[in-house]
PDB file of C-alpha atoms in Angstrom:
ATOM      1  CA  UNK A   1     -12.831  -2.285 -11.490  1.00 50.00           C
ATOM      2  CA  UNK A   2     -14.607   0.993 -10.756  1.00 46.00           C
ATOM      3  CA  UNK A   3     -12.309   3.913 -11.590  1.00 49.00           C
ATOM      4  CA  UNK A   4     -12.854   6.916  -9.297  1.00 48.00           C
ATOM      5  CA  UNK A   5     -11.242   9.397 -11.666  1.00 44.00           C
ATOM      6  CA  UNK A   6     -13.291  10.867 -14.510  1.00 37.00           C
ATOM      7  CA  UNK A   7     -10.545  13.351 -15.344  1.00 37.00           C
ATOM      8  CA  UNK A   8      -6.966  12.968 -16.617  1.00 42.00           C
ATOM      9  CA  UNK A   9      -4.631  11.227 -14.182  1.00 50.00           C
ATOM     10  CA  UNK A  10      -3.552  13.727 -11.529  1.00 53.00           C
ATOM     11  CA  UNK A  11       0.096  14.747 -11.190  1.00 55.00           C
ATOM     12  CA  UNK A  12       1.398  12.480 -13.939  1.00 60.00           C
ATOM     13  CA  UNK A  13       4.037  13.553 -16.392  1.00 58.00           C
ATOM     14  CA  UNK A  14       3.179  13.411 -20.095  1.00 61.00           C
ATOM     15  CA  UNK A  15       6.724  12.529 -21.109  1.00 58.00           C
ATOM     16  CA  UNK A  16       9.281  11.806 -18.359  1.00 75.00           C
ATOM     17  CA  UNK A  17       9.205   8.596 -16.340  1.00 89.00           C
ATOM     18  CA  UNK A  18       8.073   8.622 -12.714  1.00 94.00           C
ATOM     19  CA  UNK A  19       8.703   6.298  -9.778  1.00 94.00           C
ATOM     20  CA  UNK A  20       5.404   4.630  -8.912  1.00 98.00           C
ATOM     21  CA  UNK A  21       3.748   1.862  -6.902  1.00 98.00           C
ATOM     22  CA  UNK A  22       0.318   0.415  -6.129  1.00 98.00           C
ATOM     23  CA  UNK A  23      -0.867   0.548  -2.519  1.00 98.00           C
ATOM     24  CA  UNK A  24      -3.830   0.382  -0.169  1.00 98.00           C
ATOM     25  CA  UNK A  25      -4.475   3.569   1.842  1.00 96.00           C
ATOM     26  CA  UNK A  26      -4.956   3.104   5.584  1.00 95.00           C
ATOM     27  CA  UNK A  27      -7.322   6.060   6.003  1.00 90.00           C
ATOM     28  CA  UNK A  28     -10.129   4.777   3.766  1.00 85.00           C
ATOM     29  CA  UNK A  29     -12.984   4.573   4.551  1.00 83.00           C
ATOM     30  CA  UNK A  30     -12.228   7.147   7.294  1.00 82.00           C
ATOM     31  CA  UNK A  31     -15.250   6.314   9.453  1.00 89.00           C
ATOM     32  CA  UNK A  32     -14.081   2.723   9.862  1.00 88.00           C
ATOM     33  CA  UNK A  33     -10.300   3.038   9.958  1.00 95.00           C
ATOM     34  CA  UNK A  34      -9.727   6.340  11.742  1.00 95.00           C
ATOM     35  CA  UNK A  35      -9.406   4.990  15.300  1.00 95.00           C
ATOM     36  CA  UNK A  36      -7.230   2.073  14.175  1.00 96.00           C
ATOM     37  CA  UNK A  37      -4.928   4.402  12.233  1.00 97.00           C
ATOM     38  CA  UNK A  38      -4.559   6.686  15.242  1.00 95.00           C
ATOM     39  CA  UNK A  39      -3.462   3.759  17.400  1.00 94.00           C
ATOM     40  CA  UNK A  40      -0.991   2.659  14.742  1.00 95.00           C
ATOM     41  CA  UNK A  41       0.516   6.161  14.510  1.00 95.00           C
ATOM     42  CA  UNK A  42       0.906   6.239  18.287  1.00 93.00           C
ATOM     43  CA  UNK A  43       2.694   2.890  18.172  1.00 90.00           C
ATOM     44  CA  UNK A  44       5.229   3.777  15.503  1.00 91.00           C
ATOM     45  CA  UNK A  45       5.907   7.248  16.958  1.00 91.00           C
ATOM     46  CA  UNK A  46       6.335   6.089  20.558  1.00 85.00           C
ATOM     47  CA  UNK A  47       8.140   2.798  19.979  1.00 81.00           C
ATOM     48  CA  UNK A  48      11.377   2.779  22.004  1.00 75.00           C
ATOM     49  CA  UNK A  49      14.688   2.870  20.225  1.00 72.00           C
ATOM     50  CA  UNK A  50      16.272   4.919  17.484  1.00 78.00           C
ATOM     51  CA  UNK A  51      15.298   5.148  13.854  1.00 87.00           C
ATOM     52  CA  UNK A  52      13.078   7.397  11.807  1.00 91.00           C
ATOM     53  CA  UNK A  53       9.307   6.985  12.038  1.00 93.00           C
ATOM     54  CA  UNK A  54       7.437   6.974   8.733  1.00 94.00           C
ATOM     55  CA  UNK A  55       5.288  10.148   8.515  1.00 93.00           C
ATOM     56  CA  UNK A  56       1.629   9.526   9.312  1.00 94.00           C
ATOM     57  CA  UNK A  57       0.575  10.595   5.815  1.00 92.00           C
ATOM     58  CA  UNK A  58       2.969   8.078   4.217  1.00 94.00           C
ATOM     59  CA  UNK A  59       1.611   4.971   5.973  1.00 96.00           C
ATOM     60  CA  UNK A  60       0.246   2.472   3.457  1.00 97.00           C
ATOM     61  CA  UNK A  61       0.141  -1.184   2.489  1.00 98.00           C
ATOM     62  CA  UNK A  62       2.168  -1.729  -0.669  1.00 97.00           C
ATOM     63  CA  UNK A  63       0.659  -4.015  -3.308  1.00 98.00           C
ATOM     64  CA  UNK A  64       3.254  -3.826  -6.086  1.00 97.00           C
ATOM     65  CA  UNK A  65       6.422  -1.810  -6.680  1.00 96.00           C
ATOM     66  CA  UNK A  66       6.708  -0.516 -10.233  1.00 97.00           C
ATOM     67  CA  UNK A  67       9.942   1.470 -10.213  1.00 96.00           C
ATOM     68  CA  UNK A  68      10.461   4.021 -12.975  1.00 96.00           C
ATOM     69  CA  UNK A  69       7.399   4.055 -15.254  1.00 97.00           C
ATOM     70  CA  UNK A  70       7.317   5.782 -18.628  1.00 96.00           C
ATOM     71  CA  UNK A  71       4.232   7.635 -19.808  1.00 95.00           C
ATOM     72  CA  UNK A  72       3.541   4.902 -22.376  1.00 95.00           C
ATOM     73  CA  UNK A  73       3.859   2.142 -19.786  1.00 96.00           C
ATOM     74  CA  UNK A  74       1.617   4.074 -17.415  1.00 96.00           C
ATOM     75  CA  UNK A  75      -1.156   4.475 -19.968  1.00 96.00           C
ATOM     76  CA  UNK A  76      -1.001   0.787 -20.866  1.00 97.00           C
ATOM     77  CA  UNK A  77      -0.963  -0.119 -17.171  1.00 97.00           C
ATOM     78  CA  UNK A  78      -4.076   1.933 -16.414  1.00 97.00           C
ATOM     79  CA  UNK A  79      -5.921   0.150 -19.214  1.00 97.00           C
ATOM     80  CA  UNK A  80      -4.937  -3.219 -17.765  1.00 97.00           C
ATOM     81  CA  UNK A  81      -5.919  -2.315 -14.195  1.00 98.00           C
ATOM     82  CA  UNK A  82      -9.298  -0.933 -15.273  1.00 97.00           C
ATOM     83  CA  UNK A  83     -10.271  -4.510 -16.177  1.00 96.00           C
ATOM     84  CA  UNK A  84      -9.712  -5.962 -12.680  1.00 97.00           C
ATOM     85  CA  UNK A  85     -12.617  -7.075 -10.495  1.00 97.00           C
ATOM     86  CA  UNK A  86     -11.522  -7.742  -6.910  1.00 97.00           C
ATOM     87  CA  UNK A  87     -13.875  -7.794  -3.877  1.00 97.00           C
ATOM     88  CA  UNK A  88     -13.284  -5.499  -0.892  1.00 97.00           C
ATOM     89  CA  UNK A  89     -11.650  -7.148   2.122  1.00 97.00           C
ATOM     90  CA  UNK A  90     -10.282  -6.662   5.630  1.00 96.00           C
ATOM     91  CA  UNK A  91      -6.835  -7.416   7.049  1.00 97.00           C
ATOM     92  CA  UNK A  92      -5.920  -8.119  10.658  1.00 96.00           C
ATOM     93  CA  UNK A  93      -2.361  -6.933  11.355  1.00 96.00           C
ATOM     94  CA  UNK A  94      -0.965  -8.690  14.406  1.00 93.00           C
ATOM     95  CA  UNK A  95       2.779  -9.210  13.883  1.00 91.00           C
ATOM     96  CA  UNK A  96       5.444  -6.650  14.716  1.00 90.00           C
ATOM     97  CA  UNK A  97       8.734  -7.521  13.064  1.00 90.00           C
ATOM     98  CA  UNK A  98      12.205  -6.273  12.143  1.00 91.00           C
ATOM     99  CA  UNK A  99      14.330  -6.751   9.029  1.00 92.00           C
ATOM    100  CA  UNK A 100      18.031  -6.514   9.861  1.00 91.00           C
ATOM    101  CA  UNK A 101      19.252  -6.005   6.288  1.00 92.00           C
ATOM    102  CA  UNK A 102      16.926  -3.092   5.436  1.00 92.00           C
ATOM    103  CA  UNK A 103      16.815  -1.763   9.043  1.00 93.00           C
ATOM    104  CA  UNK A 104      13.007  -1.604   8.980  1.00 94.00           C
ATOM    105  CA  UNK A 105      10.455  -2.058  11.759  1.00 93.00           C
ATOM    106  CA  UNK A 106       7.206  -3.321  10.249  1.00 95.00           C
ATOM    107  CA  UNK A 107       3.703  -4.514  11.073  1.00 95.00           C
ATOM    108  CA  UNK A 108       2.460  -7.616   9.290  1.00 95.00           C
ATOM    109  CA  UNK A 109      -0.337 -10.151   9.195  1.00 94.00           C
ATOM    110  CA  UNK A 110      -0.126 -13.832  10.100  1.00 89.00           C
ATOM    111  CA  UNK A 111      -2.804 -14.661   7.522  1.00 91.00           C
ATOM    112  CA  UNK A 112      -3.139 -13.045   4.091  1.00 93.00           C
ATOM    113  CA  UNK A 113      -6.758 -12.793   2.875  1.00 96.00           C
ATOM    114  CA  UNK A 114      -7.314 -14.418  -0.493  1.00 97.00           C
ATOM    115  CA  UNK A 115      -8.661 -11.187  -1.976  1.00 98.00           C
ATOM    116  CA  UNK A 116      -5.528  -9.276  -0.954  1.00 98.00           C
ATOM    117  CA  UNK A 117      -3.256 -11.936  -2.410  1.00 97.00           C
ATOM    118  CA  UNK A 118      -5.279 -11.980  -5.627  1.00 98.00           C
ATOM    119  CA  UNK A 119      -5.128  -8.189  -5.946  1.00 98.00           C
ATOM    120  CA  UNK A 120      -1.354  -8.131  -5.433  1.00 98.00           C
ATOM    121  CA  UNK A 121      -0.859 -10.961  -7.934  1.00 97.00           C
ATOM    122  CA  UNK A 122      -3.078  -9.347 -10.566  1.00 98.00           C
ATOM    123  CA  UNK A 123      -1.335  -5.978 -10.237  1.00 98.00           C
ATOM    124  CA  UNK A 124       2.060  -7.668 -10.600  1.00 97.00           C
ATOM    125  CA  UNK A 125       0.761  -9.455 -13.696  1.00 97.00           C
ATOM    126  CA  UNK A 126      -0.394  -6.120 -15.140  1.00 98.00           C
ATOM    127  CA  UNK A 127       3.043  -4.629 -14.445  1.00 98.00           C
ATOM    128  CA  UNK A 128       4.796  -7.517 -16.175  1.00 97.00           C
ATOM    129  CA  UNK A 129       2.482  -7.145 -19.164  1.00 97.00           C
ATOM    130  CA  UNK A 130       3.745  -3.598 -19.775  1.00 97.00           C
ATOM    131  CA  UNK A 131       7.406  -4.511 -19.208  1.00 97.00           C
ATOM    132  CA  UNK A 132       7.868  -3.599 -15.535  1.00 97.00           C
ATOM    133  CA  UNK A 133       9.909  -6.290 -13.702  1.00 95.00           C
ATOM    134  CA  UNK A 134       8.448  -7.731 -10.490  1.00 95.00           C
ATOM    135  CA  UNK A 135       9.909  -9.575  -7.517  1.00 90.00           C
ATOM    136  CA  UNK A 136       9.666 -13.349  -7.748  1.00 88.00           C
ATOM    137  CA  UNK A 137       9.335 -13.942  -4.010  1.00 88.00           C
ATOM    138  CA  UNK A 138       5.888 -14.496  -2.521  1.00 90.00           C
ATOM    139  CA  UNK A 139       3.897 -11.433  -1.544  1.00 93.00           C
ATOM    140  CA  UNK A 140       4.098 -10.665   2.185  1.00 92.00           C
ATOM    141  CA  UNK A 141       1.799  -7.830   3.328  1.00 95.00           C
ATOM    142  CA  UNK A 142       3.454  -5.400   5.713  1.00 96.00           C
ATOM    143  CA  UNK A 143       3.243  -1.774   6.812  1.00 97.00           C
ATOM    144  CA  UNK A 144       6.604  -0.034   7.266  1.00 96.00           C
ATOM    145  CA  UNK A 145       6.601   1.830  10.606  1.00 95.00           C
ATOM    146  CA  UNK A 146      10.193   2.955  11.165  1.00 94.00           C
ATOM    147  CA  UNK A 147      13.329   3.098   9.011  1.00 92.00           C
ATOM    148  CA  UNK A 148      17.040   3.241   9.865  1.00 92.00           C
ATOM    149  CA  UNK A 149      16.547   1.068  12.943  1.00 90.00           C
ATOM    150  CA  UNK A 150      20.131  -0.165  13.345  1.00 88.00           C
ATOM    151  CA  UNK A 151      19.556  -2.562  16.217  1.00 84.00           C
ATOM    152  CA  UNK A 152      16.795  -5.125  16.617  1.00 80.00           C
ATOM    153  CA  UNK A 153      14.259  -3.668  19.041  1.00 78.00           C
ATOM    154  CA  UNK A 154      12.903  -5.651  21.951  1.00 75.00           C
ATOM    155  CA  UNK A 155       9.621  -6.882  20.478  1.00 66.00           C
ATOM    156  CA  UNK A 156       6.884  -7.671  22.952  1.00 62.00           C
ATOM    157  CA  UNK A 157       5.492 -11.194  23.125  1.00 56.00           C
ATOM    158  CA  UNK A 158       1.915  -9.973  22.941  1.00 58.00           C
ATOM    159  CA  UNK A 159       1.152  -7.361  20.313  1.00 71.00           C
ATOM    160  CA  UNK A 160      -1.873  -5.159  19.794  1.00 86.00           C
ATOM    161  CA  UNK A 161      -3.960  -5.939  16.713  1.00 93.00           C
ATOM    162  CA  UNK A 162      -4.977  -3.499  13.980  1.00 96.00           C
ATOM    163  CA  UNK A 163      -7.977  -4.428  11.846  1.00 96.00           C
ATOM    164  CA  UNK A 164      -8.174  -2.377   8.622  1.00 97.00           C
ATOM    165  CA  UNK A 165     -11.008  -2.469   6.080  1.00 96.00           C
ATOM    166  CA  UNK A 166     -10.068  -1.812   2.460  1.00 97.00           C
ATOM    167  CA  UNK A 167     -12.530  -0.652  -0.185  1.00 96.00           C
ATOM    168  CA  UNK A 168     -10.159   0.992  -2.658  1.00 97.00           C
ATOM    169  CA  UNK A 169      -6.554   0.970  -3.845  1.00 98.00           C
ATOM    170  CA  UNK A 170      -4.436   3.529  -5.627  1.00 98.00           C
ATOM    171  CA  UNK A 171      -1.555   4.234  -7.965  1.00 98.00           C
ATOM    172  CA  UNK A 172       0.980   6.444  -6.214  1.00 97.00           C
ATOM    173  CA  UNK A 173       3.885   8.619  -7.336  1.00 96.00           C
ATOM    174  CA  UNK A 174       6.996   8.631  -5.140  1.00 94.00           C
ATOM    175  CA  UNK A 175       8.556  12.107  -5.075  1.00 91.00           C
ATOM    176  CA  UNK A 176      11.770  12.821  -3.139  1.00 86.00           C
ATOM    177  CA  UNK A 177      11.755  15.944  -0.985  1.00 79.00           C
ATOM    178  CA  UNK A 178      13.880  17.516   1.750  1.00 74.00           C
ATOM    179  CA  UNK A 179      12.318  15.353   4.469  1.00 71.00           C
ATOM    180  CA  UNK A 180      12.728  12.105   2.523  1.00 80.00           C
ATOM    181  CA  UNK A 181       9.926  11.175   0.181  1.00 88.00           C
ATOM    182  CA  UNK A 182       6.365  12.272  -0.545  1.00 90.00           C
ATOM    183  CA  UNK A 183       3.707   9.886  -1.849  1.00 93.00           C
ATOM    184  CA  UNK A 184       1.095  11.409  -4.158  1.00 93.00           C
ATOM    185  CA  UNK A 185      -2.075   9.630  -5.216  1.00 95.00           C
ATOM    186  CA  UNK A 186      -2.368   9.632  -9.004  1.00 95.00           C
ATOM    187  CA  UNK A 187      -5.475   7.489  -9.476  1.00 96.00           C
ATOM    188  CA  UNK A 188      -7.604   5.200  -7.366  1.00 96.00           C
ATOM    189  CA  UNK A 189     -10.041   2.366  -7.987  1.00 97.00           C
ATOM    190  CA  UNK A 190     -12.895   0.989  -5.917  1.00 97.00           C
ATOM    191  CA  UNK A 191     -12.827  -2.628  -4.843  1.00 97.00           C
ATOM    192  CA  UNK A 192     -16.106  -4.437  -5.332  1.00 96.00           C
ATOM    193  CA  UNK A 193     -18.780  -4.161  -2.660  1.00 91.00           C
ATOM    194  CA  UNK A 194     -22.428  -5.207  -2.913  1.00 79.00           C
ATOM    195  CA  UNK A 195     -23.367  -1.608  -3.643  1.00 74.00           C
ATOM    196  CA  UNK A 196     -20.945  -0.765  -6.454  1.00 72.00           C
ATOM    197  CA  UNK A 197     -21.141  -4.287  -7.903  1.00 63.00           C
ATOM    198  CA  UNK A 198     -24.874  -3.738  -8.412  1.00 59.00           C
ATOM    199  CA  UNK A 199     -24.176  -0.368 -10.028  1.00 61.00           C
ATOM    200  CA  UNK A 200     -21.639  -1.909 -12.417  1.00 62.00           C
ATOM    201  CA  UNK A 201     -24.160  -4.535 -13.528  1.00 56.00           C
ATOM    202  CA  UNK A 202     -26.809  -1.981 -14.536  1.00 53.00           C
TER     203      UNK A 202
END
C-alpha cells in the first residue's frame, strides 16, 4: 500500500493511548466527490425531525473501529497496514435508514463492493494481530448523518443516490471537544490505481 506520509505520524502521542479508527474520507478526490458531498450535506442538514446533524467535516465511511490504541500497538499496526494492496473502488449509497437503539440516521449501500469488503476485513485482521478486539458481525458500510434521533423519521420510498469514488483511506484520531468530537487524520494510504500501481512496480 502506498503510504502518503514521509514524515512521522501527525498528531500521535509517543506514550499515551489514543482513540482511533480507520475510515474512508468523502472529500477525496475533491474534483470527483465535491458535488456529491455537497448534496449529502444538504440532505443531512435539512432532513426533517430532531436530532443532531454530524458536522460536514466529520462525515466519513468507517472501515474499522480500533478503540484505545497504545503507542506500541499503533506502530505495529502501521507496519501491518503498509503491506496491504487493495484496488481503488466506488460505492453507490442508496439506502437511508434508522437504528432505534443507537438513535442514528444513516446512509448505506445495498451492495458492498468486493474491494471495500476486502479492505475492511484486512484492516480488522491487522487490528486483531496487534491485540485490538474487533466486532464479529459482518461489515455493513454506512455513513452516519444524524445522531440523537429519538423517533424513527418518515423515510421516503424513493431515495437520492450518492456515488463516491475512493482512492485513499486514513487512520484517524477521535478527540472529544466542546461540540462533541473532532476527527484528526493521522496517516493516509493510497489505494491502488493503474498509475500508482505502475509506480510501485518500478
